[in-house]
mmCIF file of C-alpha atoms and ligand atoms in Angstrom:
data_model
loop_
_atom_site.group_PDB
_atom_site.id
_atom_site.type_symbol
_atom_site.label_atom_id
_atom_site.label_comp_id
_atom_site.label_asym_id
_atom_site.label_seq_id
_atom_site.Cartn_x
_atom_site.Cartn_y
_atom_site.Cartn_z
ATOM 1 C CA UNK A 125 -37.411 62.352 -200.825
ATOM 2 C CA UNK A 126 -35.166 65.078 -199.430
ATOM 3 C CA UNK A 127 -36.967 67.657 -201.664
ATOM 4 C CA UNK A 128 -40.728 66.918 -200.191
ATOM 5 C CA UNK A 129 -38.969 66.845 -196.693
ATOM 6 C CA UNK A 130 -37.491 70.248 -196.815
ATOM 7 C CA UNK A 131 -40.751 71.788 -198.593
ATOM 8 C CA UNK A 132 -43.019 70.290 -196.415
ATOM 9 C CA UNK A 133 -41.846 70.622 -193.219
ATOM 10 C CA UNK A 134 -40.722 73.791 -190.835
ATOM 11 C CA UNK A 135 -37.916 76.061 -191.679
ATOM 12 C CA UNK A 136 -35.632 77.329 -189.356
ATOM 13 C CA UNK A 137 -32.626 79.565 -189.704
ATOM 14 C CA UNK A 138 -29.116 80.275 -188.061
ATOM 15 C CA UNK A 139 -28.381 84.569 -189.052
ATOM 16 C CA UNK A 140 -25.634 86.174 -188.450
ATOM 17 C CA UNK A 141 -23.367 88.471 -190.633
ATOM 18 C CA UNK A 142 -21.219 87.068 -191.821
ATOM 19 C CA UNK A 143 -23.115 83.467 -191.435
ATOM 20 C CA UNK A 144 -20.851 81.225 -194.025
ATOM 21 C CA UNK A 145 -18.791 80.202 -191.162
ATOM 22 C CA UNK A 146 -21.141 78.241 -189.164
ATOM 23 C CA UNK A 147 -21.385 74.869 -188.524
ATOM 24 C CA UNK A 148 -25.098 74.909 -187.241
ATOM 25 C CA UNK A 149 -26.609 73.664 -190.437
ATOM 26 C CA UNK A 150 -24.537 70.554 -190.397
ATOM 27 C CA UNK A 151 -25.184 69.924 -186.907
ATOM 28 C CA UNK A 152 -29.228 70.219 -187.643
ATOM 29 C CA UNK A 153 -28.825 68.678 -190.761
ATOM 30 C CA UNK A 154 -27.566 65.547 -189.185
ATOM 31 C CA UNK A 155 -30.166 65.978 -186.348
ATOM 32 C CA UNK A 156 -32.781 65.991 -189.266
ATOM 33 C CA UNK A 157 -31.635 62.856 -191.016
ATOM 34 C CA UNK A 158 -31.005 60.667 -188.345
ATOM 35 C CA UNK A 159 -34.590 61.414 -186.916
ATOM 36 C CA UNK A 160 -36.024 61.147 -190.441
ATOM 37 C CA UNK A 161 -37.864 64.305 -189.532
ATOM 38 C CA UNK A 162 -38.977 66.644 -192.661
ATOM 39 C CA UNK A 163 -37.525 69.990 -192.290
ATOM 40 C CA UNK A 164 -34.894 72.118 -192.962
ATOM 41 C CA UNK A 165 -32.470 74.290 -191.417
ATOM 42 C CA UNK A 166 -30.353 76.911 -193.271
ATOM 43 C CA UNK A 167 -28.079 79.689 -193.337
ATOM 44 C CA UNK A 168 -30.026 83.016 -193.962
ATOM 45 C CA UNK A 169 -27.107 86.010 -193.808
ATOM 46 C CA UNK A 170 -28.754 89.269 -192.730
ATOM 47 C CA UNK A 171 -26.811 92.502 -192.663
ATOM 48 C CA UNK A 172 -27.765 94.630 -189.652
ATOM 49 C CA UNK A 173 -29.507 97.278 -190.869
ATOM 50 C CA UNK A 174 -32.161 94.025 -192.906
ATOM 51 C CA UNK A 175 -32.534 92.861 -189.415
ATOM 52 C CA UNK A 176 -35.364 94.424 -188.258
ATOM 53 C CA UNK A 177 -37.177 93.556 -190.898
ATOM 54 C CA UNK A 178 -36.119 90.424 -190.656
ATOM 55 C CA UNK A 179 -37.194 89.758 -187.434
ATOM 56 C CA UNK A 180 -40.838 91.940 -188.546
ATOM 57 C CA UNK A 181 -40.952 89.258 -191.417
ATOM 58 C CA UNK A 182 -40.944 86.678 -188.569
ATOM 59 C CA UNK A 183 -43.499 88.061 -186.670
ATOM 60 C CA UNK A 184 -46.190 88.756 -189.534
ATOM 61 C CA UNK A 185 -46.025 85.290 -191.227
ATOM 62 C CA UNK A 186 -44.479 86.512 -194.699
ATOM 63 C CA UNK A 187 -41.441 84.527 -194.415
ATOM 64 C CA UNK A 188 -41.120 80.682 -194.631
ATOM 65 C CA UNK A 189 -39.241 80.537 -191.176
ATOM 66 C CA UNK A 190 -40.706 79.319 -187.871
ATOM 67 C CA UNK A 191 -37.844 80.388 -186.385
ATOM 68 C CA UNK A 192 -33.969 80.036 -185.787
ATOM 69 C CA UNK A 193 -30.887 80.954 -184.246
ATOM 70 C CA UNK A 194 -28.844 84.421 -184.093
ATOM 71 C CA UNK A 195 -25.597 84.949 -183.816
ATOM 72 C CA UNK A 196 -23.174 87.731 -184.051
ATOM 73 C CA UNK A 197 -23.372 90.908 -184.218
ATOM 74 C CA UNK A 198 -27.598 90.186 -183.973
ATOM 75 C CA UNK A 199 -28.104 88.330 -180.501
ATOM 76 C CA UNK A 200 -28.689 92.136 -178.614
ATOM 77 C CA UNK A 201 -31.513 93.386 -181.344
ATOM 78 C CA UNK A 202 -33.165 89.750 -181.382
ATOM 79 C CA UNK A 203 -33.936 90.058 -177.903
ATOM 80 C CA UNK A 204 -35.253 93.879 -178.014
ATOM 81 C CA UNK A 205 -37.433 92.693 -180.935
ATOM 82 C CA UNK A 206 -38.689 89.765 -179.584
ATOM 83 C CA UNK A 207 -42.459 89.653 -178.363
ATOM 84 C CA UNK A 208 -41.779 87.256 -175.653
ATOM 85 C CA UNK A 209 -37.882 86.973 -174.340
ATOM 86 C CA UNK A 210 -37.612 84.696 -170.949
ATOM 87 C CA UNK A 211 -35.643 85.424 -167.717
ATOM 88 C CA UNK A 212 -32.283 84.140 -169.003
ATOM 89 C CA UNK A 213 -32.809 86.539 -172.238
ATOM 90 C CA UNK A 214 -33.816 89.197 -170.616
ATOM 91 C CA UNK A 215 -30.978 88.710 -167.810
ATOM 92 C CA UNK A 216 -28.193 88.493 -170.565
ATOM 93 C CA UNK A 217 -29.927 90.902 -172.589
ATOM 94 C CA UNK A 218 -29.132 88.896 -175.404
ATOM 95 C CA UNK A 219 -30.876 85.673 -177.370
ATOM 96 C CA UNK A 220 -29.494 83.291 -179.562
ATOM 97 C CA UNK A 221 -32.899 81.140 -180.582
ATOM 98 C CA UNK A 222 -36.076 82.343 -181.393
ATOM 99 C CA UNK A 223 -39.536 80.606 -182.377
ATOM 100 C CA UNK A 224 -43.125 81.472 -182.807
ATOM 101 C CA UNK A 225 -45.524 79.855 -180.970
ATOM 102 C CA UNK A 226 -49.306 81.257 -180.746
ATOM 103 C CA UNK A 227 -48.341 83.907 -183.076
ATOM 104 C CA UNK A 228 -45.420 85.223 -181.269
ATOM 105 C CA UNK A 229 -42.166 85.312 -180.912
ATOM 106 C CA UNK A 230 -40.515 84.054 -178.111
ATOM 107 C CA UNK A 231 -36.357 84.358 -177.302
ATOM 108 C CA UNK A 232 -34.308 82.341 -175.194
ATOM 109 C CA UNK A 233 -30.490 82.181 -174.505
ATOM 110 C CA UNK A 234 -29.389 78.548 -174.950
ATOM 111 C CA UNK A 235 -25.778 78.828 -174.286
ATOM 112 C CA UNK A 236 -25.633 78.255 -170.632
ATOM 113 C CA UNK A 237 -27.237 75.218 -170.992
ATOM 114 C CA UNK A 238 -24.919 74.092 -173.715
ATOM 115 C CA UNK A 239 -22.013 74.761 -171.115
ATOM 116 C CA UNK A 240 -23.704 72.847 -168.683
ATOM 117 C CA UNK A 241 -24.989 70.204 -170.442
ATOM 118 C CA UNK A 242 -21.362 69.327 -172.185
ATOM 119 C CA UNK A 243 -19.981 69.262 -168.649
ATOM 120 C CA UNK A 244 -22.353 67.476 -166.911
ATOM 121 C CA UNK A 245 -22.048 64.859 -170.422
ATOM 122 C CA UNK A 246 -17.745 64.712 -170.059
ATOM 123 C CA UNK A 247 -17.123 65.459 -166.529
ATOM 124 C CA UNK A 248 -19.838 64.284 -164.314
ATOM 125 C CA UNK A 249 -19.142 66.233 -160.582
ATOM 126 C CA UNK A 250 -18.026 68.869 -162.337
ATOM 127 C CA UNK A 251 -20.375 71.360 -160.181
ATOM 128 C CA UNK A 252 -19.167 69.710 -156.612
ATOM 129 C CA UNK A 253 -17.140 72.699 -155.355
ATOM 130 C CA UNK A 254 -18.283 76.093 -154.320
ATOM 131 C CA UNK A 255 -15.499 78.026 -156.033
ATOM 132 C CA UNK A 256 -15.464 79.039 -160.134
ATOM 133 C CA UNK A 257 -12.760 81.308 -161.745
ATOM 134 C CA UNK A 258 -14.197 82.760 -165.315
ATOM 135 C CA UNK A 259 -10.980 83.862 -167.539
ATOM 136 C CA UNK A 260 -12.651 86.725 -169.688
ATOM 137 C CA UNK A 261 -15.670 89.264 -169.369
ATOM 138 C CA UNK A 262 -16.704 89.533 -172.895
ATOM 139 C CA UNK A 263 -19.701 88.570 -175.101
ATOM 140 C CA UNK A 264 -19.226 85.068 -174.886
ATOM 141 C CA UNK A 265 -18.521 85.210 -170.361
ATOM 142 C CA UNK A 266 -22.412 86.385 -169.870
ATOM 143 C CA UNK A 267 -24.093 83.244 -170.466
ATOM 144 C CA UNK A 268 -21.816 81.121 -168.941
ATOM 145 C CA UNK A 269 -21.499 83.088 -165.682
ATOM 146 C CA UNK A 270 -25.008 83.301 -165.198
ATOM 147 C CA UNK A 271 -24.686 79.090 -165.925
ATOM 148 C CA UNK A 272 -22.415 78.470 -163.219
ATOM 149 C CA UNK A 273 -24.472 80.889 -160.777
ATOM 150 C CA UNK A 274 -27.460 79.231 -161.503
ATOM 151 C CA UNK A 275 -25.760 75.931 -161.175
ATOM 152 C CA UNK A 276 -25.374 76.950 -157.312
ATOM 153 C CA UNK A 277 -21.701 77.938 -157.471
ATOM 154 C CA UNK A 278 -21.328 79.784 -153.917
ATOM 155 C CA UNK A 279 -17.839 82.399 -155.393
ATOM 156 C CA UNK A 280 -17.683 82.932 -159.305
ATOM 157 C CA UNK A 281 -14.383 85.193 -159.518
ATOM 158 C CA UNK A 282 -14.658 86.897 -163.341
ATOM 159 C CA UNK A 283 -10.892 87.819 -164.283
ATOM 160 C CA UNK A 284 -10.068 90.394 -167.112
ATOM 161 C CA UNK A 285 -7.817 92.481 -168.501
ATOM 162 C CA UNK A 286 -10.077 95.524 -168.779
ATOM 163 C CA UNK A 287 -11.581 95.079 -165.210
ATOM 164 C CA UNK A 288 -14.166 97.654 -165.900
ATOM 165 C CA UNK A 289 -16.172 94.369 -168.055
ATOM 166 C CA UNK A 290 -15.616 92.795 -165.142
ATOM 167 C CA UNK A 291 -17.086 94.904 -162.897
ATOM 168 C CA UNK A 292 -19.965 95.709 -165.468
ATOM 169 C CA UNK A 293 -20.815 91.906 -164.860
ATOM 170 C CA UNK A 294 -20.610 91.248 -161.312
ATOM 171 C CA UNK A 295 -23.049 94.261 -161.105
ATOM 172 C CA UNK A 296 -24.878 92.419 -163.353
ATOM 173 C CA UNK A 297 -24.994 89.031 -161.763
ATOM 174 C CA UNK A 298 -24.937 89.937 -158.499
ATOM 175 C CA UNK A 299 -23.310 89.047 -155.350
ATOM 176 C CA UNK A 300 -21.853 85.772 -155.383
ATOM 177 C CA UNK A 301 -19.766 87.695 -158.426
ATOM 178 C CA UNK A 302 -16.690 89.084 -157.935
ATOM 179 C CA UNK A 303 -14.109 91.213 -160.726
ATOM 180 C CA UNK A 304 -10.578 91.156 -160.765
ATOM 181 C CA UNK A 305 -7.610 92.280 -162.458
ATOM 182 C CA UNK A 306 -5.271 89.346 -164.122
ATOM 183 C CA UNK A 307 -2.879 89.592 -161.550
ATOM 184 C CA UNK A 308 -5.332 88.572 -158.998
ATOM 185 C CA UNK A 309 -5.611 85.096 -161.181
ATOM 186 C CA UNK A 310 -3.495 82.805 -158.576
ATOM 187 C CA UNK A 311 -5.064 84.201 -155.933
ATOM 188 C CA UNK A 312 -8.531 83.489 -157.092
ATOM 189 C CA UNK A 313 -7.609 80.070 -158.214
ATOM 190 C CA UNK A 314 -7.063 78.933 -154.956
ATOM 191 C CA UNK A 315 -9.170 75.739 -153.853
ATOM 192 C CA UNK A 316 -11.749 76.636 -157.067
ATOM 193 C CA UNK A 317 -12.584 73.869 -158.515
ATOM 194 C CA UNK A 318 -13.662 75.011 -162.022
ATOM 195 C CA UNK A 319 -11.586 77.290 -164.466
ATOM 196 C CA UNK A 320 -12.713 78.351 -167.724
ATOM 197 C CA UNK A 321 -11.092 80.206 -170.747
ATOM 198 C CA UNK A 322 -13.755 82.611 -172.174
ATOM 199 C CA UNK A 323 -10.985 84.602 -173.684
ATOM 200 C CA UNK A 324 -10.229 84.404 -177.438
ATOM 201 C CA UNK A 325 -6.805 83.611 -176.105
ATOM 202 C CA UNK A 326 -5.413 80.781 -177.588
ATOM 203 C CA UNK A 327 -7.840 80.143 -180.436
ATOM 204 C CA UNK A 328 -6.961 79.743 -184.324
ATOM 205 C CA UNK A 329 -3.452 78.377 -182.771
ATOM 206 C CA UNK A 330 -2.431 81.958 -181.648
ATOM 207 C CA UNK A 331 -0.232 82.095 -178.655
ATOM 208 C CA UNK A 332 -1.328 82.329 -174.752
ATOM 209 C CA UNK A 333 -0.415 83.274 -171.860
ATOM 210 C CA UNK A 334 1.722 80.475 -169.435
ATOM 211 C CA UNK A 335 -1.258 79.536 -166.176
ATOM 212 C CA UNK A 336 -0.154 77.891 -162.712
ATOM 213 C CA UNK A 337 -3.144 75.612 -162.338
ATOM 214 C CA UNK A 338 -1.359 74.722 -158.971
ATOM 215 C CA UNK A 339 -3.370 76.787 -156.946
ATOM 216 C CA UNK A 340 -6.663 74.956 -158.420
ATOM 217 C CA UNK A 341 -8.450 71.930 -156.290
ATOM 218 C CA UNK A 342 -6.336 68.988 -157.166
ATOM 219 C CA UNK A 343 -9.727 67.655 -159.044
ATOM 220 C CA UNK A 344 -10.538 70.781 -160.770
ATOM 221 C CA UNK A 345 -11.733 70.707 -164.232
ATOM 222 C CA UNK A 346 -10.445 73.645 -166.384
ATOM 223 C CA UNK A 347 -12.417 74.240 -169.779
ATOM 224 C CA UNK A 348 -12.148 76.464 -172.669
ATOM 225 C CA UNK A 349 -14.979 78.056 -174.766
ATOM 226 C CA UNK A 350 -12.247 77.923 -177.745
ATOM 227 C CA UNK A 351 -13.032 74.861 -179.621
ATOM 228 C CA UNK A 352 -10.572 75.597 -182.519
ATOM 229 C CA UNK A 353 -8.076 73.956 -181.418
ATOM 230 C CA UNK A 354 -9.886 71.441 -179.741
ATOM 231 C CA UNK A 355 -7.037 71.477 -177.282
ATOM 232 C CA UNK A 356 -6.029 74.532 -177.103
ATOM 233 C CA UNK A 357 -2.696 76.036 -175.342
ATOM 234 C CA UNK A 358 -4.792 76.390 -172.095
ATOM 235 C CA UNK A 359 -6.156 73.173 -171.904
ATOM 236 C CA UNK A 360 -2.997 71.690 -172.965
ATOM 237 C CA UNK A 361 -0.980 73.331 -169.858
ATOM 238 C CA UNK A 362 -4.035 72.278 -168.070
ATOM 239 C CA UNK A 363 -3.775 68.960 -168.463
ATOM 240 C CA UNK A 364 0.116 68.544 -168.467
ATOM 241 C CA UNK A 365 -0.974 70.186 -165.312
ATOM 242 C CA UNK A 366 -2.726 66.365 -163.840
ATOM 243 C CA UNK A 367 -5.942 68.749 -164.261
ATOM 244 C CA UNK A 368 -9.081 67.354 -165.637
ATOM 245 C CA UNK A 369 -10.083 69.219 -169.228
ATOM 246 C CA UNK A 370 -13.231 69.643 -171.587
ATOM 247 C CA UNK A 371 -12.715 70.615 -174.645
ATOM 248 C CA UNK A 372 -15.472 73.728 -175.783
ATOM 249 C CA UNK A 373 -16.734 71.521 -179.045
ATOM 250 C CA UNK A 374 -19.774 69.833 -176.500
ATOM 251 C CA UNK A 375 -21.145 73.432 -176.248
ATOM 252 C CA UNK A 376 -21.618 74.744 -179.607
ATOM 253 C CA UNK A 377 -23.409 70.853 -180.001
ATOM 254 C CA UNK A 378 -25.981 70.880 -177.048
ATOM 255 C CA UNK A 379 -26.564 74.399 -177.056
ATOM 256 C CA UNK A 380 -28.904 73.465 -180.446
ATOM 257 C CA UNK A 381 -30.449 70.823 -178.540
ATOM 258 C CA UNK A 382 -33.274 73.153 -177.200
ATOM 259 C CA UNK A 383 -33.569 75.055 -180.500
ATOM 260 C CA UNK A 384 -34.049 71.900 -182.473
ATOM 261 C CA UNK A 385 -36.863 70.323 -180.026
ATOM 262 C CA UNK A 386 -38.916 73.907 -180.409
ATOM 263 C CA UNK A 387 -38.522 73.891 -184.226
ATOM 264 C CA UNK A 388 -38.963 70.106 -185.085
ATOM 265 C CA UNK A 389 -40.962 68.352 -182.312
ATOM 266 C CA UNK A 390 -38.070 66.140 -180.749
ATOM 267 C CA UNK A 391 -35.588 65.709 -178.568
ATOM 268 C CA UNK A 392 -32.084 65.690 -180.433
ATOM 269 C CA UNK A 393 -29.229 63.606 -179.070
ATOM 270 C CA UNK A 394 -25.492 64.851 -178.698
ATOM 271 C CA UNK A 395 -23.868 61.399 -179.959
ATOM 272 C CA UNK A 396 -20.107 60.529 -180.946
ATOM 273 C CA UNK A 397 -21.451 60.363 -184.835
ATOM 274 C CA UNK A 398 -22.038 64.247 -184.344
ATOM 275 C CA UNK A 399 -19.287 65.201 -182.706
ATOM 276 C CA UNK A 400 -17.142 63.226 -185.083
ATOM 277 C CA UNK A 401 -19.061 65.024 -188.131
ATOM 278 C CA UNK A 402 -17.968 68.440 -186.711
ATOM 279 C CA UNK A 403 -14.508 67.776 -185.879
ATOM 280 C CA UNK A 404 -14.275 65.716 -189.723
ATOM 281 C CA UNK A 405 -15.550 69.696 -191.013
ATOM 282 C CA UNK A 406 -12.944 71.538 -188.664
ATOM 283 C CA UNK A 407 -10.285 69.713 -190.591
ATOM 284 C CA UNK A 408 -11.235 70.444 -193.881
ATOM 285 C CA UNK A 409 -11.855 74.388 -193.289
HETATM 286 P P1 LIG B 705 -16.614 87.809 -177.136
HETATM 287 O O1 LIG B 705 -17.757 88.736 -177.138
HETATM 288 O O2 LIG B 705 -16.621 86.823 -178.257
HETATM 289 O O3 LIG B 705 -16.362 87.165 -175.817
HETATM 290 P P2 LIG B 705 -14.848 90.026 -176.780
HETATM 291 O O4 LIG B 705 -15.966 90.808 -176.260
HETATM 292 O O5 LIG B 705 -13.944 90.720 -177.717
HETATM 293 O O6 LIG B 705 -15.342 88.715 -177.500
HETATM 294 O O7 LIG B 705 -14.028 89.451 -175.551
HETATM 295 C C1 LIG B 705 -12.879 88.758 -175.677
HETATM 296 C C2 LIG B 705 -12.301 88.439 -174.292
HETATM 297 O O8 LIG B 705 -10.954 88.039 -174.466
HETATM 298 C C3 LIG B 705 -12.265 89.656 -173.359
HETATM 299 O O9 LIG B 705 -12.388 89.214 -172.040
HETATM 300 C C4 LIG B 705 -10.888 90.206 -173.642
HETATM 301 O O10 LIG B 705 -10.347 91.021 -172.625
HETATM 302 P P3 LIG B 705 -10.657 92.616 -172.632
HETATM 303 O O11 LIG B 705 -12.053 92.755 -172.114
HETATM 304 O O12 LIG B 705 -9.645 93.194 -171.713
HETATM 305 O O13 LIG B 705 -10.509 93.059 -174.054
HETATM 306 C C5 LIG B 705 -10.100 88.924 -173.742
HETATM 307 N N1 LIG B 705 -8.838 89.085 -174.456
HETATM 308 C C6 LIG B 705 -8.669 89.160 -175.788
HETATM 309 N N2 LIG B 705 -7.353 89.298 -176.088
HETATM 310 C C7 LIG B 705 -6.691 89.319 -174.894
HETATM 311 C C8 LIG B 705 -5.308 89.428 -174.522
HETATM 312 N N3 LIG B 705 -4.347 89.549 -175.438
HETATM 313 N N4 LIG B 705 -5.009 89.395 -173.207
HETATM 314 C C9 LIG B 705 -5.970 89.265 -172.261
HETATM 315 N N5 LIG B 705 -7.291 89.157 -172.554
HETATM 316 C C10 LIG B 705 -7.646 89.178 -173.851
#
């Protein structure tokens, strides 16, 4: 039974290098059984210099794959070897699914959505004030400034250590976004009502820094992008705090959720089942 259903029905892929890590087949896996949809979804490790061919393998049919997701270091060369990125791919410059359809392949950037989606599933209102502050301008910021802009945030302030990054992305994302240095971080939090951690501070139970969330809206949510811990230091102070906090698990789930429909036909479902099979794994490893 589970043989015929992987050989019979599409393939997709997660690549990345290294790829081991990741926690995408289980979540597809699961999204595959409990549909009882034939399938599969596995972790293909490219090295960079294999990725163009890779992707070329893609394109001309000679691989098994109907597509997949990328991850790092590839999610910059899948989008400037895709045939057909959209406007939130070609905005980032960066992709993390891919899929053929009429014989070419298209790229999109699904993690804005994820952020989105796990807010709008854990803290409904989450969007109501005008006013984000976005802790971090690295790889991981892009998608989820260009999330809150397009979410109709009026003033997304991007804070970072190197402001240069900063500035690179409010160039990038235009006018309603602003760069400044850390020590501009009170003063930026005033009356925002959304804060979120896209700095690898904090994660793998490393130390960070000590926040006032004082100067936040008293109904501010503050999130994290770090799901390991699932609370991590910052949404811990956070929420000793009285602030409202999401945890950065609900992301890495519902940004699959358009990858999966492309691939396999259907809708998938974030459920507690899911989430509780991810956080079982985080234990283990
Ligand atoms: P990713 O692409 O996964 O986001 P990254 O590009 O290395 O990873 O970015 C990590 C983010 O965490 C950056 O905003 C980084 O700040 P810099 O741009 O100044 O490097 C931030 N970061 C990492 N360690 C930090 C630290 N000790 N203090 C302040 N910011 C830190």
């Amino acid at each position: 039974m589970d043989d015929s259903r992987e050989t019979l029905g599409p393939n997709a892929f997660v690549t990345g290098f290294p790829i081991k890590h990741s926690r995408s087949p289980l979540i597809h896996g699961y999204w595959l059984k409990t549909l009882g949809l034939p399938g599969s979804y596995r972790a293909h490790e490219v090295a960079p210099d294999a990725f163009p061919d890779f992707i070329a393998s893609l394109k001309d049919g000679s691989s098994d794959f109907i597509g997949g997701n990328v991850t790092i270091p590839h999610k910059e060369l899948a989008f400037r070897l895709a045939d057909k990125p959209d406007d939130l791919a070609h905005e980032l410059g960066a992709s993390n699914t891919l899929w053929l359809e009429d014989g070419l392949l298209h790229a999109t950037n699904t993690d804005g959505r994820g952020f989105t989606a796990n807010l709008d599933e854990r803290h409904p209102g989450w969007d109501r004030h005008d006013t984000a502050v976005v802790f971090g301008a690295g790889g991981a910021s892009r998608a989820i400034i260009q999330a809150v802009r397009d979410r109709g945030f009026k003033e997304i302030h991007v804070v970072n250590r190197t402001i240069e990054r900063a500035r690179e992305l409010a160039d990038r994302f235009g006018p309603r976004v602003r760069a400044h240095p850390v020590g501009a971080l009170a003063e930026v939090m005033h009356g925002a009502g959304l804060f979120i951690n896209t700095t690898s501070l904090g994660m793998d139970g490393e130390a960070a820094p000590s926040i006032d969330f004082a100067p936040l809206a008293a109904d501010a949510v503050v999130t994290d992008i770090v799901y390991i811990p699932l609370k991590t230091p910052i949404l811990r102070q956070a929420e000793e705090q009285g602030l409202s906090v999401v945890d950065g698990l609900g992301m890495l789930l519902h940004q699959a959720v358009p990858g999966f429909e492309k691939w396999f036909g259907k809708r998938p479902v974030v459920d507690a089942a899911l989430r509780a099979l991810i956080v079982a794994d985080m234990e283990v490893h």
